[in-house]
């Protein structure tokens, strides 16, 4: 019984600890991965893969025997007949040469098997695979933009968290001075209006805190819905080294262009295959009238079974008429893809230059922020001392308190903006 109770209390204690454990903050990478899994377009990859597999499987069936069945009934204005002289000879011998009937019937089946197609089926399968790769690459381009949308919301939450924290610090400073002024007012060393003025400022700051909290709840709800997970807390990423400018080749837009070039190569191979001759074997059979033995059918007019097997070599030289233009069109497609590559790289390099410049600017500003805050803090403390000695009025104190808070807010904004620019550069280079 004692062991059972010990186990029971141990379980209760563990559950209490788990319940008391604070919610772990989500990192930017976790939010990005969750958003990509949650984004509806992620299903497109499987749909493209399945469509490509089905298309290739259908093309592969071109190697299977092609079977066709047919039924035919005709009435002809004229048919093959015996010459009158020959017919008279047969008649004199007592043989009735009826000749072919004008109504003819046929029920048959034809089977054809490709032996050599000049690479047409193979090239068509390659085109289908390359087209699937292009579709996947274009989907990846769209999916990649999800990261930028997550970045915007994530760093927006970080900035709001810092503003809420600084708002709380500002309220603490104002509340401290409010208590001092209240005591001074009660002892007659300060006017009650000074106390009320600081209190009104504190209430105004508290009202701002409520607005910031509302904005944060709204943005957190949007980010949670976008990622498909509950995002309560976000973790400030460490300022990492600036990504190299040599990494932009990893961007999905460039991989999509490469996929388009490979598709153009496959289409060019298909043009070459269209110029090659085709070899196939076939078998044909039918039951009807007349058959292949027309002399017998002219005498008996009976339905018969007939068959034929053979080989067929065909060469469609019509593809030569448009081959040059078709090849030129494919080359134009390549040129357009390469132009798109150059345009993308140009714009991408411009973005990297701007982002690197912004990062350097924020780093420079942050070097001065600490000194500015230290100076503003000293001035604020001096103002508090002067107020207690009646040298300055409360409006000057509030002004210095707000100036110090503004300096801290600017420092926070510079830090968050710098982090955002670093991760925007990571996005630009896909590093």
Short mmCIF file of N, CA and C in Angstrom, two decimals, residues 281-384:
data_model
loop_
_atom_site.label_atom_id
_atom_site.label_comp_id
_atom_site.label_asym_id
_atom_site.label_seq_id
_atom_site.Cartn_x
_atom_site.Cartn_y
_atom_site.Cartn_z
N UNK A 281 5.49 -4.31 -87.31
CA UNK A 281 4.92 -5.53 -87.89
C UNK A 281 3.42 -5.49 -87.62
N UNK A 282 2.67 -6.17 -88.48
CA UNK A 282 1.22 -6.11 -88.32
C UNK A 282 0.60 -7.43 -88.75
N UNK A 283 -0.61 -7.62 -88.28
CA UNK A 283 -1.45 -8.76 -88.69
C UNK A 283 -2.86 -8.25 -88.86
N UNK A 284 -3.49 -8.69 -89.94
CA UNK A 284 -4.83 -8.22 -90.25
C UNK A 284 -5.69 -9.41 -90.66
N UNK A 285 -6.90 -9.47 -90.17
CA UNK A 285 -7.80 -10.56 -90.53
C UNK A 285 -9.24 -10.09 -90.53
N UNK A 286 -10.07 -10.71 -91.38
CA UNK A 286 -11.48 -10.36 -91.38
C UNK A 286 -12.31 -11.54 -91.87
N UNK A 287 -13.58 -11.47 -91.52
CA UNK A 287 -14.55 -12.45 -91.98
C UNK A 287 -15.61 -11.69 -92.75
N UNK A 288 -15.79 -12.06 -94.04
CA UNK A 288 -16.76 -11.32 -94.81
C UNK A 288 -16.76 -11.72 -96.26
N UNK A 289 -17.34 -10.87 -97.06
CA UNK A 289 -17.44 -11.12 -98.50
C UNK A 289 -17.23 -9.79 -99.21
N UNK A 290 -16.42 -9.74 -100.25
CA UNK A 290 -15.57 -10.83 -100.76
C UNK A 290 -14.27 -10.92 -99.97
N UNK A 291 -13.58 -12.04 -100.15
CA UNK A 291 -12.31 -12.23 -99.49
C UNK A 291 -11.16 -11.95 -100.44
N UNK A 292 -9.99 -12.47 -100.06
CA UNK A 292 -8.82 -12.25 -100.91
C UNK A 292 -8.88 -13.08 -102.20
N UNK A 293 -9.54 -14.23 -102.15
CA UNK A 293 -9.66 -15.08 -103.33
C UNK A 293 -10.90 -14.65 -104.11
N UNK A 294 -10.73 -13.66 -104.95
CA UNK A 294 -11.87 -13.05 -105.62
C UNK A 294 -12.47 -13.97 -106.69
N UNK A 295 -11.63 -14.81 -107.29
CA UNK A 295 -12.19 -15.72 -108.31
C UNK A 295 -13.20 -16.67 -107.70
N UNK A 296 -12.85 -17.23 -106.56
CA UNK A 296 -13.79 -18.13 -105.88
C UNK A 296 -15.03 -17.38 -105.42
N UNK A 297 -14.84 -16.15 -104.96
CA UNK A 297 -15.98 -15.37 -104.48
C UNK A 297 -16.90 -14.97 -105.63
N UNK A 298 -16.35 -14.86 -106.81
CA UNK A 298 -17.18 -14.53 -107.96
C UNK A 298 -18.07 -15.70 -108.36
N UNK A 299 -17.67 -16.90 -107.90
CA UNK A 299 -18.44 -18.07 -108.24
C UNK A 299 -19.39 -18.49 -107.13
N UNK A 300 -18.91 -18.38 -105.86
CA UNK A 300 -19.72 -18.94 -104.77
C UNK A 300 -20.46 -17.87 -103.97
N UNK A 301 -19.91 -16.67 -103.92
CA UNK A 301 -20.51 -15.59 -103.15
C UNK A 301 -20.75 -15.98 -101.69
N UNK A 302 -19.78 -16.65 -101.08
CA UNK A 302 -19.89 -17.06 -99.67
C UNK A 302 -18.90 -16.24 -98.81
N UNK A 303 -19.29 -16.04 -97.56
CA UNK A 303 -18.39 -15.37 -96.61
C UNK A 303 -17.22 -16.28 -96.29
N UNK A 304 -16.04 -15.69 -96.04
CA UNK A 304 -14.86 -16.50 -95.77
C UNK A 304 -13.93 -15.78 -94.79
N UNK A 305 -13.04 -16.54 -94.16
CA UNK A 305 -12.01 -15.99 -93.28
C UNK A 305 -10.79 -15.63 -94.11
N UNK A 306 -10.21 -14.47 -93.84
CA UNK A 306 -9.06 -14.00 -94.59
C UNK A 306 -8.05 -13.37 -93.64
N UNK A 307 -6.79 -13.52 -93.87
CA UNK A 307 -5.76 -12.97 -92.99
C UNK A 307 -4.53 -12.55 -93.75
N UNK A 308 -3.72 -11.66 -93.06
CA UNK A 308 -2.50 -11.14 -93.67
C UNK A 308 -1.54 -10.75 -92.56
N UNK A 309 -0.27 -11.03 -92.70
CA UNK A 309 0.77 -10.56 -91.80
C UNK A 309 1.88 -9.92 -92.64
N UNK A 310 2.62 -8.98 -91.97
CA UNK A 310 3.68 -8.34 -92.73
C UNK A 310 4.45 -7.34 -91.87
N UNK A 311 5.32 -6.64 -92.50
CA UNK A 311 6.12 -5.59 -91.86
C UNK A 311 5.93 -4.31 -92.63
N UNK A 312 6.01 -3.17 -91.89
CA UNK A 312 5.77 -1.90 -92.54
C UNK A 312 6.85 -0.92 -92.12
N UNK A 313 7.48 -0.30 -93.07
CA UNK A 313 8.47 0.74 -92.84
C UNK A 313 7.90 2.05 -93.37
N UNK A 314 7.81 3.05 -92.45
CA UNK A 314 7.23 4.34 -92.86
C UNK A 314 8.19 5.47 -92.48
N UNK A 315 8.16 6.51 -93.23
CA UNK A 315 9.03 7.65 -92.98
C UNK A 315 8.26 8.90 -93.40
N UNK A 316 7.86 9.66 -92.40
CA UNK A 316 7.08 10.87 -92.64
C UNK A 316 8.04 12.04 -92.84
N UNK A 317 8.27 12.38 -94.08
CA UNK A 317 9.22 13.46 -94.37
C UNK A 317 8.59 14.84 -94.17
N UNK A 318 7.31 14.86 -93.81
CA UNK A 318 6.66 16.15 -93.57
C UNK A 318 7.28 16.89 -92.39
N UNK A 319 7.90 16.12 -91.45
CA UNK A 319 8.54 16.77 -90.30
C UNK A 319 9.71 17.64 -90.72
N UNK A 320 10.27 17.36 -91.92
CA UNK A 320 11.39 18.16 -92.40
C UNK A 320 10.97 19.59 -92.73
N UNK A 321 9.68 19.76 -93.10
CA UNK A 321 9.22 21.09 -93.52
C UNK A 321 9.33 22.11 -92.38
N UNK A 322 9.01 21.66 -91.16
CA UNK A 322 8.97 22.60 -90.02
C UNK A 322 10.13 22.40 -89.04
N UNK A 323 11.03 21.47 -89.36
CA UNK A 323 12.10 21.14 -88.40
C UNK A 323 12.96 22.36 -88.06
N UNK A 324 13.33 23.12 -89.06
CA UNK A 324 14.21 24.26 -88.83
C UNK A 324 13.53 25.31 -87.95
N UNK A 325 12.26 25.61 -88.26
CA UNK A 325 11.53 26.60 -87.47
C UNK A 325 11.27 26.11 -86.05
N UNK A 326 10.92 24.82 -85.94
CA UNK A 326 10.68 24.27 -84.61
C UNK A 326 11.94 24.32 -83.75
N UNK A 327 13.07 24.02 -84.36
CA UNK A 327 14.33 24.07 -83.63
C UNK A 327 14.67 25.51 -83.24
N UNK A 328 14.36 26.46 -84.13
CA UNK A 328 14.61 27.88 -83.81
C UNK A 328 13.72 28.34 -82.65
N UNK A 329 12.48 27.86 -82.61
CA UNK A 329 11.57 28.22 -81.51
C UNK A 329 12.10 27.71 -80.18
N UNK A 330 12.63 26.50 -80.18
CA UNK A 330 13.19 25.94 -78.95
C UNK A 330 14.40 26.76 -78.50
N UNK A 331 15.22 27.19 -79.45
CA UNK A 331 16.37 28.01 -79.09
C UNK A 331 15.92 29.36 -78.52
N UNK A 332 14.83 29.90 -79.06
CA UNK A 332 14.30 31.14 -78.51
C UNK A 332 13.81 30.94 -77.08
N UNK A 333 13.24 29.77 -76.82
CA UNK A 333 12.81 29.47 -75.44
C UNK A 333 14.02 29.41 -74.51
N UNK A 334 15.11 28.84 -74.98
CA UNK A 334 16.33 28.82 -74.17
C UNK A 334 16.83 30.25 -73.92
N UNK A 335 16.82 31.07 -74.97
CA UNK A 335 17.30 32.44 -74.82
C UNK A 335 16.44 33.21 -73.83
N UNK A 336 15.11 32.98 -73.87
CA UNK A 336 14.22 33.65 -72.93
C UNK A 336 14.51 33.20 -71.50
N UNK A 337 14.78 31.90 -71.32
CA UNK A 337 15.09 31.39 -69.99
C UNK A 337 16.39 31.99 -69.46
N UNK A 338 17.40 32.09 -70.34
CA UNK A 338 18.68 32.67 -69.92
C UNK A 338 18.53 34.16 -69.61
N UNK A 339 17.66 34.84 -70.36
CA UNK A 339 17.40 36.24 -70.06
C UNK A 339 16.74 36.38 -68.69
N UNK A 340 15.80 35.48 -68.41
CA UNK A 340 15.16 35.49 -67.09
C UNK A 340 16.19 35.26 -65.99
N UNK A 341 17.15 34.37 -66.26
CA UNK A 341 18.21 34.12 -65.26
C UNK A 341 19.02 35.39 -65.00
N UNK A 342 19.41 36.06 -66.09
CA UNK A 342 20.23 37.27 -65.92
C UNK A 342 19.45 38.37 -65.19
N UNK A 343 18.17 38.50 -65.52
CA UNK A 343 17.35 39.51 -64.84
C UNK A 343 17.23 39.18 -63.36
N UNK A 344 16.98 37.90 -63.06
CA UNK A 344 16.84 37.51 -61.65
C UNK A 344 18.13 37.75 -60.88
N UNK A 345 19.26 37.34 -61.46
CA UNK A 345 20.54 37.53 -60.77
C UNK A 345 20.86 39.00 -60.57
N UNK A 346 20.52 39.82 -61.58
CA UNK A 346 20.76 41.25 -61.46
C UNK A 346 19.95 41.84 -60.29
N UNK A 347 18.64 41.54 -60.28
CA UNK A 347 17.79 42.04 -59.21
C UNK A 347 18.19 41.47 -57.85
N UNK A 348 18.58 40.19 -57.86
CA UNK A 348 18.98 39.55 -56.61
C UNK A 348 20.23 40.20 -56.04
N UNK A 349 21.19 40.52 -56.91
CA UNK A 349 22.41 41.18 -56.45
C UNK A 349 22.11 42.58 -55.93
N UNK A 350 21.17 43.29 -56.58
CA UNK A 350 20.78 44.61 -56.09
C UNK A 350 20.16 44.51 -54.70
N UNK A 351 19.31 43.50 -54.51
CA UNK A 351 18.71 43.29 -53.19
C UNK A 351 19.77 43.00 -52.14
N UNK A 352 20.74 42.15 -52.49
CA UNK A 352 21.79 41.82 -51.53
C UNK A 352 22.61 43.06 -51.16
N UNK A 353 22.92 43.89 -52.15
CA UNK A 353 23.68 45.11 -51.87
C UNK A 353 22.91 46.02 -50.92
N UNK A 354 21.60 46.18 -51.18
CA UNK A 354 20.78 47.02 -50.33
C UNK A 354 20.68 46.46 -48.92
N UNK A 355 20.49 45.13 -48.83
CA UNK A 355 20.35 44.51 -47.51
C UNK A 355 21.66 44.56 -46.73
N UNK A 356 22.77 44.34 -47.39
CA UNK A 356 24.07 44.46 -46.70
C UNK A 356 24.29 45.89 -46.21
N UNK A 357 23.90 46.85 -47.02
CA UNK A 357 24.03 48.25 -46.62
C UNK A 357 23.15 48.55 -45.40
N UNK A 358 21.93 48.02 -45.41
CA UNK A 358 21.02 48.23 -44.27
C UNK A 358 21.58 47.60 -42.99
N UNK A 359 22.13 46.38 -43.13
CA UNK A 359 22.71 45.71 -41.96
C UNK A 359 23.86 46.53 -41.38
N UNK A 360 24.74 47.01 -42.26
CA UNK A 360 25.86 47.83 -41.80
C UNK A 360 25.37 49.12 -41.14
N UNK A 361 24.31 49.71 -41.70
CA UNK A 361 23.76 50.94 -41.13
C UNK A 361 23.19 50.71 -39.74
N UNK A 362 22.44 49.61 -39.59
CA UNK A 362 21.87 49.32 -38.27
C UNK A 362 22.96 48.99 -37.25
N UNK A 363 23.99 48.28 -37.68
CA UNK A 363 25.11 47.98 -36.76
C UNK A 363 25.77 49.29 -36.29
N UNK A 364 25.94 50.21 -37.20
CA UNK A 364 26.55 51.49 -36.84
C UNK A 364 25.66 52.26 -35.87
N UNK A 365 24.36 52.25 -36.13
CA UNK A 365 23.44 52.96 -35.25
C UNK A 365 23.39 52.32 -33.86
N UNK A 366 23.49 50.98 -33.82
CA UNK A 366 23.43 50.30 -32.53
C UNK A 366 24.64 50.61 -31.66
N UNK A 367 25.77 50.93 -32.29
CA UNK A 367 26.95 51.29 -31.51
C UNK A 367 26.70 52.57 -30.70
N UNK A 368 25.91 53.49 -31.27
CA UNK A 368 25.61 54.75 -30.59
C UNK A 368 24.44 54.61 -29.62
N UNK A 369 23.58 53.59 -29.85
CA UNK A 369 22.39 53.47 -29.02
C UNK A 369 22.72 53.30 -27.54
N UNK A 370 23.70 52.42 -27.24
CA UNK A 370 24.05 52.18 -25.84
C UNK A 370 24.50 53.47 -25.16
N UNK A 371 25.33 54.26 -25.84
CA UNK A 371 25.81 55.50 -25.25
C UNK A 371 24.67 56.49 -25.08
N UNK A 372 23.78 56.54 -26.08
CA UNK A 372 22.64 57.47 -25.98
C UNK A 372 21.76 57.08 -24.80
N UNK A 373 21.50 55.80 -24.62
CA UNK A 373 20.66 55.34 -23.51
C UNK A 373 21.32 55.66 -22.17
N UNK A 374 22.63 55.42 -22.09
CA UNK A 374 23.34 55.71 -20.85
C UNK A 374 23.24 57.19 -20.50
N UNK A 375 23.38 58.05 -21.53
CA UNK A 375 23.29 59.48 -21.29
C UNK A 375 21.87 59.89 -20.90
N UNK A 376 20.89 59.33 -21.60
CA UNK A 376 19.50 59.66 -21.30
C UNK A 376 19.12 59.17 -19.90
N UNK A 377 19.65 58.02 -19.52
CA UNK A 377 19.37 57.50 -18.18
C UNK A 377 19.97 58.40 -17.11
N UNK A 378 21.19 58.89 -17.36
CA UNK A 378 21.83 59.81 -16.40
C UNK A 378 21.05 61.10 -16.28
N UNK A 379 20.60 61.61 -17.42
CA UNK A 379 19.82 62.85 -17.40
C UNK A 379 18.51 62.64 -16.67
N UNK A 380 17.86 61.50 -16.89
CA UNK A 380 16.59 61.22 -16.21
C UNK A 380 16.78 61.12 -14.70
N UNK A 381 17.84 60.42 -14.27
CA UNK A 381 18.11 60.31 -12.84
C UNK A 381 18.43 61.68 -12.23
N UNK A 382 19.16 62.50 -12.98
CA UNK A 382 19.45 63.85 -12.50
C UNK A 382 18.18 64.67 -12.39
N UNK A 383 17.26 64.47 -13.36
CA UNK A 383 15.99 65.19 -13.33
C UNK A 383 15.16 64.76 -12.12
N UNK A 384 15.19 63.47 -11.79
CA UNK A 384 14.48 63.00 -10.60
C UNK A 384 15.04 63.66 -9.34
#
